[in-house]
mmCIF file of C-alpha atoms in Angstrom:
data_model
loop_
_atom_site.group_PDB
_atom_site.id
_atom_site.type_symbol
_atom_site.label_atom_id
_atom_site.label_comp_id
_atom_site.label_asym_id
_atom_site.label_seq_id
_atom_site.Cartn_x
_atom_site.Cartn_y
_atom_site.Cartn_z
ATOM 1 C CA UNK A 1 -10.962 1.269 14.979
ATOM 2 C CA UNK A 2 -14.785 0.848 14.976
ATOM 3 C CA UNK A 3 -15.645 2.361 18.305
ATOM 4 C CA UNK A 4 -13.539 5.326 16.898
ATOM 5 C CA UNK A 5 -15.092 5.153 13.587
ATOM 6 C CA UNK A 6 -18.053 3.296 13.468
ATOM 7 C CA UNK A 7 -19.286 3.701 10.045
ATOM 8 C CA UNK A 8 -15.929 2.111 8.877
ATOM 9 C CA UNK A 9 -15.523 -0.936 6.375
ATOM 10 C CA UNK A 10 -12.773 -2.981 5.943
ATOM 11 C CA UNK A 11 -12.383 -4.897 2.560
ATOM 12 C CA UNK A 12 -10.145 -7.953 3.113
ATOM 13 C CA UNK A 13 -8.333 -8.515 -0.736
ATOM 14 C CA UNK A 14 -6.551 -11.496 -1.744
ATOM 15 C CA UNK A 15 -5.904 -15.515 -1.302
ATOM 16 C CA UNK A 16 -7.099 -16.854 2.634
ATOM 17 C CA UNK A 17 -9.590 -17.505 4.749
ATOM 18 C CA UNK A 18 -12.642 -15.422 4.783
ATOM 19 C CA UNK A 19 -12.857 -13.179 7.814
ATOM 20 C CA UNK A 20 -16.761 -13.379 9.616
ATOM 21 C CA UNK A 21 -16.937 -10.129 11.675
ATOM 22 C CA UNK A 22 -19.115 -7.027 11.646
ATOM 23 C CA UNK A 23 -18.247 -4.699 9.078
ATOM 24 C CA UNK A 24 -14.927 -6.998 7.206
ATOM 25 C CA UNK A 25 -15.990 -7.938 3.949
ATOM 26 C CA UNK A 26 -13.631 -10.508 2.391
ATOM 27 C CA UNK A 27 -13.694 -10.121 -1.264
ATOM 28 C CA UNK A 28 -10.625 -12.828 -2.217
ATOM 29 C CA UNK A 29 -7.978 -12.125 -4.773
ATOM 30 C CA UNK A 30 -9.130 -9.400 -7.556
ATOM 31 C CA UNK A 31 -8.222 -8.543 -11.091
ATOM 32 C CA UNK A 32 -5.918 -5.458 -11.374
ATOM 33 C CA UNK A 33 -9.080 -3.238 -12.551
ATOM 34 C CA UNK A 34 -11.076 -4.282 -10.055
ATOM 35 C CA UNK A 35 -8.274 -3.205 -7.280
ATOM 36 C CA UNK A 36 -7.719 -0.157 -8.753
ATOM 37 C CA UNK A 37 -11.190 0.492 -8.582
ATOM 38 C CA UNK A 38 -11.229 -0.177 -4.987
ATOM 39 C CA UNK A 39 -7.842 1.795 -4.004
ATOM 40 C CA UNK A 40 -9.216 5.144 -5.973
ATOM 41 C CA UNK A 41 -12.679 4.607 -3.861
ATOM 42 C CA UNK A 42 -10.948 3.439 -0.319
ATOM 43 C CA UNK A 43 -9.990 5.873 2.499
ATOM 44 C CA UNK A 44 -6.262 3.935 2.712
ATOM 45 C CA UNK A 45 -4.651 0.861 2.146
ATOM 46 C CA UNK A 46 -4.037 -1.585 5.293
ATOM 47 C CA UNK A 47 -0.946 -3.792 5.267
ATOM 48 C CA UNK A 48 -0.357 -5.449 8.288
ATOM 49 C CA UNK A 49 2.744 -7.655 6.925
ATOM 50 C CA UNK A 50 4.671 -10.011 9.380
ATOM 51 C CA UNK A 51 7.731 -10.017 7.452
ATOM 52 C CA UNK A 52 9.570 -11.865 4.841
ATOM 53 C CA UNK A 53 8.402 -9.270 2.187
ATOM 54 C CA UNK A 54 10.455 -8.716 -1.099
ATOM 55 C CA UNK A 55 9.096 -5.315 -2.154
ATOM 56 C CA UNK A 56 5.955 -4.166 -1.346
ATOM 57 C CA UNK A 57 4.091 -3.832 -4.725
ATOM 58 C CA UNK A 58 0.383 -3.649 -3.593
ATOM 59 C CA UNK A 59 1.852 -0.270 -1.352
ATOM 60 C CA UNK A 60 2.842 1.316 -5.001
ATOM 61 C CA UNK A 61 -0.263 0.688 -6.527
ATOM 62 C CA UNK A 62 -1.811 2.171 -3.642
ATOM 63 C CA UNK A 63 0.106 5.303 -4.036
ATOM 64 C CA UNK A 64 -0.451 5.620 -7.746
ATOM 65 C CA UNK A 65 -4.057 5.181 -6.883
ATOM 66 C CA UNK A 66 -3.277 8.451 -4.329
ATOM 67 C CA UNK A 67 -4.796 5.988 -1.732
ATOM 68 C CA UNK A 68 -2.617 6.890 1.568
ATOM 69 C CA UNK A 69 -0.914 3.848 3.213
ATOM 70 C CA UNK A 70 -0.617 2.148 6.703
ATOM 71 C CA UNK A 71 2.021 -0.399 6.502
ATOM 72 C CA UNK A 72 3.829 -2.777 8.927
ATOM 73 C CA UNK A 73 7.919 -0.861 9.111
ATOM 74 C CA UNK A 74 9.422 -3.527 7.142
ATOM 75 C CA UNK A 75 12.797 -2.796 6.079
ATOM 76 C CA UNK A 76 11.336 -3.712 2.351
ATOM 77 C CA UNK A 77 8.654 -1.450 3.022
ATOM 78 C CA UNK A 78 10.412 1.247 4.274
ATOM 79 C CA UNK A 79 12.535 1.758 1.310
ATOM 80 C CA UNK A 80 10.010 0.987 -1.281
ATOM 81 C CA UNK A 81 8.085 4.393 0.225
ATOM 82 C CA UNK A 82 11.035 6.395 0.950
ATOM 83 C CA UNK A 83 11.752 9.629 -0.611
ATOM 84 C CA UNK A 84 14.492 11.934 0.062
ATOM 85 C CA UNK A 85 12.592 13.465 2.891
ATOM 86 C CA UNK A 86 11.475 10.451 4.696
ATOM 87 C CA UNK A 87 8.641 8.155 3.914
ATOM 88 C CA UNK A 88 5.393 8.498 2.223
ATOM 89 C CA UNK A 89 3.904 6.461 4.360
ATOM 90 C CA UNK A 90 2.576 5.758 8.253
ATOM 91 C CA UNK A 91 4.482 2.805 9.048
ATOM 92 C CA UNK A 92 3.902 1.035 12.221
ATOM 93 C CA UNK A 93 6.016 -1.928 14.126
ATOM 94 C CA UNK A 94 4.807 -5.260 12.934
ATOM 95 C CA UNK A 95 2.486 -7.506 15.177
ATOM 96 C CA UNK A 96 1.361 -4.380 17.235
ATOM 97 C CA UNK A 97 -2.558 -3.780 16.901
ATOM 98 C CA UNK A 98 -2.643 -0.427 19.188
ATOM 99 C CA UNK A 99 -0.043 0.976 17.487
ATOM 100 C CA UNK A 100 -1.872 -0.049 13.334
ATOM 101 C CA UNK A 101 -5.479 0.802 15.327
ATOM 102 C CA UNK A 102 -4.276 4.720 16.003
ATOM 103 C CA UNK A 103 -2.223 4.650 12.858
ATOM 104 C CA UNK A 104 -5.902 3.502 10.824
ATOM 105 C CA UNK A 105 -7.670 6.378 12.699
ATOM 106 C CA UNK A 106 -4.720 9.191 12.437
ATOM 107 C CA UNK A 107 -4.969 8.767 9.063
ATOM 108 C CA UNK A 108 -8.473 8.690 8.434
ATOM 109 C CA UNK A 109 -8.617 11.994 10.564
ATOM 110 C CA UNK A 110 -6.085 13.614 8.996
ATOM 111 C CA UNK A 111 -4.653 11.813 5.449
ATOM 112 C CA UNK A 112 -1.491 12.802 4.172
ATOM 113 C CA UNK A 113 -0.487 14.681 1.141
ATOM 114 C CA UNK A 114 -1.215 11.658 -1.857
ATOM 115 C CA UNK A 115 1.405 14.149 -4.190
ATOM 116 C CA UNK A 116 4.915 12.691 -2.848
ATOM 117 C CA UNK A 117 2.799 9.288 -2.776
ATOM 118 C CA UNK A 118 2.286 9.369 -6.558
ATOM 119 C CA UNK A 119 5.888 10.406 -7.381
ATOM 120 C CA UNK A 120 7.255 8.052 -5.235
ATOM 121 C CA UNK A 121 5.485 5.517 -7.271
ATOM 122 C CA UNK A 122 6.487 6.854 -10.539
ATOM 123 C CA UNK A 123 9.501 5.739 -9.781
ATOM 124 C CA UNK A 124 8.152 2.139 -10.723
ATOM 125 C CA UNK A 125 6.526 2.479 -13.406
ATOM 126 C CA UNK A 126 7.334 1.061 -16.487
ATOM 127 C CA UNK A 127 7.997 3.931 -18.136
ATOM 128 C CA UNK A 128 10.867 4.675 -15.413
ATOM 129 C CA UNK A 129 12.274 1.429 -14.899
ATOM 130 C CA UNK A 130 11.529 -0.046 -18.392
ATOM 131 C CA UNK A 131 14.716 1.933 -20.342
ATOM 132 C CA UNK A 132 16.467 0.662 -16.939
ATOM 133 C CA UNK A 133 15.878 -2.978 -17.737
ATOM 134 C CA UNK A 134 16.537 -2.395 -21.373
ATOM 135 C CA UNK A 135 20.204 -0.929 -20.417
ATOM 136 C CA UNK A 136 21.267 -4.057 -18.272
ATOM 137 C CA UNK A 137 19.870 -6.373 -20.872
ATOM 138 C CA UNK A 138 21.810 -4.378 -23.288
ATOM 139 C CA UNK A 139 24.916 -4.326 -21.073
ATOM 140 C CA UNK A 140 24.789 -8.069 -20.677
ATOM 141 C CA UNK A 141 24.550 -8.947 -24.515
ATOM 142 C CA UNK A 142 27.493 -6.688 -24.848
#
């Protein structure tokens, strides 16, 4: 990804060991204003997941943030960024660095339409699946 596009940065977010390498900055685990400050600013959001996922949350910010997403093709992922015409996302088998390196520069070349991105995250915000915790909290006092 550097010899393609040298003046890129990569901003490593969240709990581990701090990565030493020309142009990674580790920055640890932020506060949610600080990492929305960061998505709205960043060029896409990286996540190079193994497996064992439960959701994906991190990729929905990223989409409400209309930050365009790389992510490993986790079953969890997949669905999470699915929309009725396919996914809103470049998703990329797990473990396979050629494949997430031309994935990183495809997108950077040529980022995808953040619109579907955002209204595939609506669908988890509060204000969507608040009333729908309500009704099964409802259901089961009933």
């Amino acid at each position: 990804v550097r010899h393609a596009l040298p003046p890129a940065r990569l901003l490593v977010v969240g709990p581990g060991t701090p990565i030493i390498a020309p142009g990674v900055e580790y920055l640890g685990p932020l506060d949610a204003t600080r990492r929305d400050q960061l998505l709205r600013k960043a060029a896409m959001l990286v996540a190079p997941h193994t497996g064992q996922e439960s959701f994906g949350l991190v990729l929905v910010e990223a989409l409400a943030c209309d930050t365009p997403v790389v992510a490993s093709d986790l079953v969890e992922f997949r669905t999470t960024l699915s929309d009725d015409t396919g996914t809103v996302a470049v998703l990329v088998p797990p473990e396979n660095a050629p494949a997430l390196a031309a994935a990183i520069i495809d997108t950077f070349q040529r980022p995808p339409d953040t619109e579907r991105g955002r209204a595939v995250a609506a669908r988890y915000s509060w204000d969507s699946i608040g009333p729908q915790i309500l009704a099964l909290y409802q259901q089961a006092i009933s």
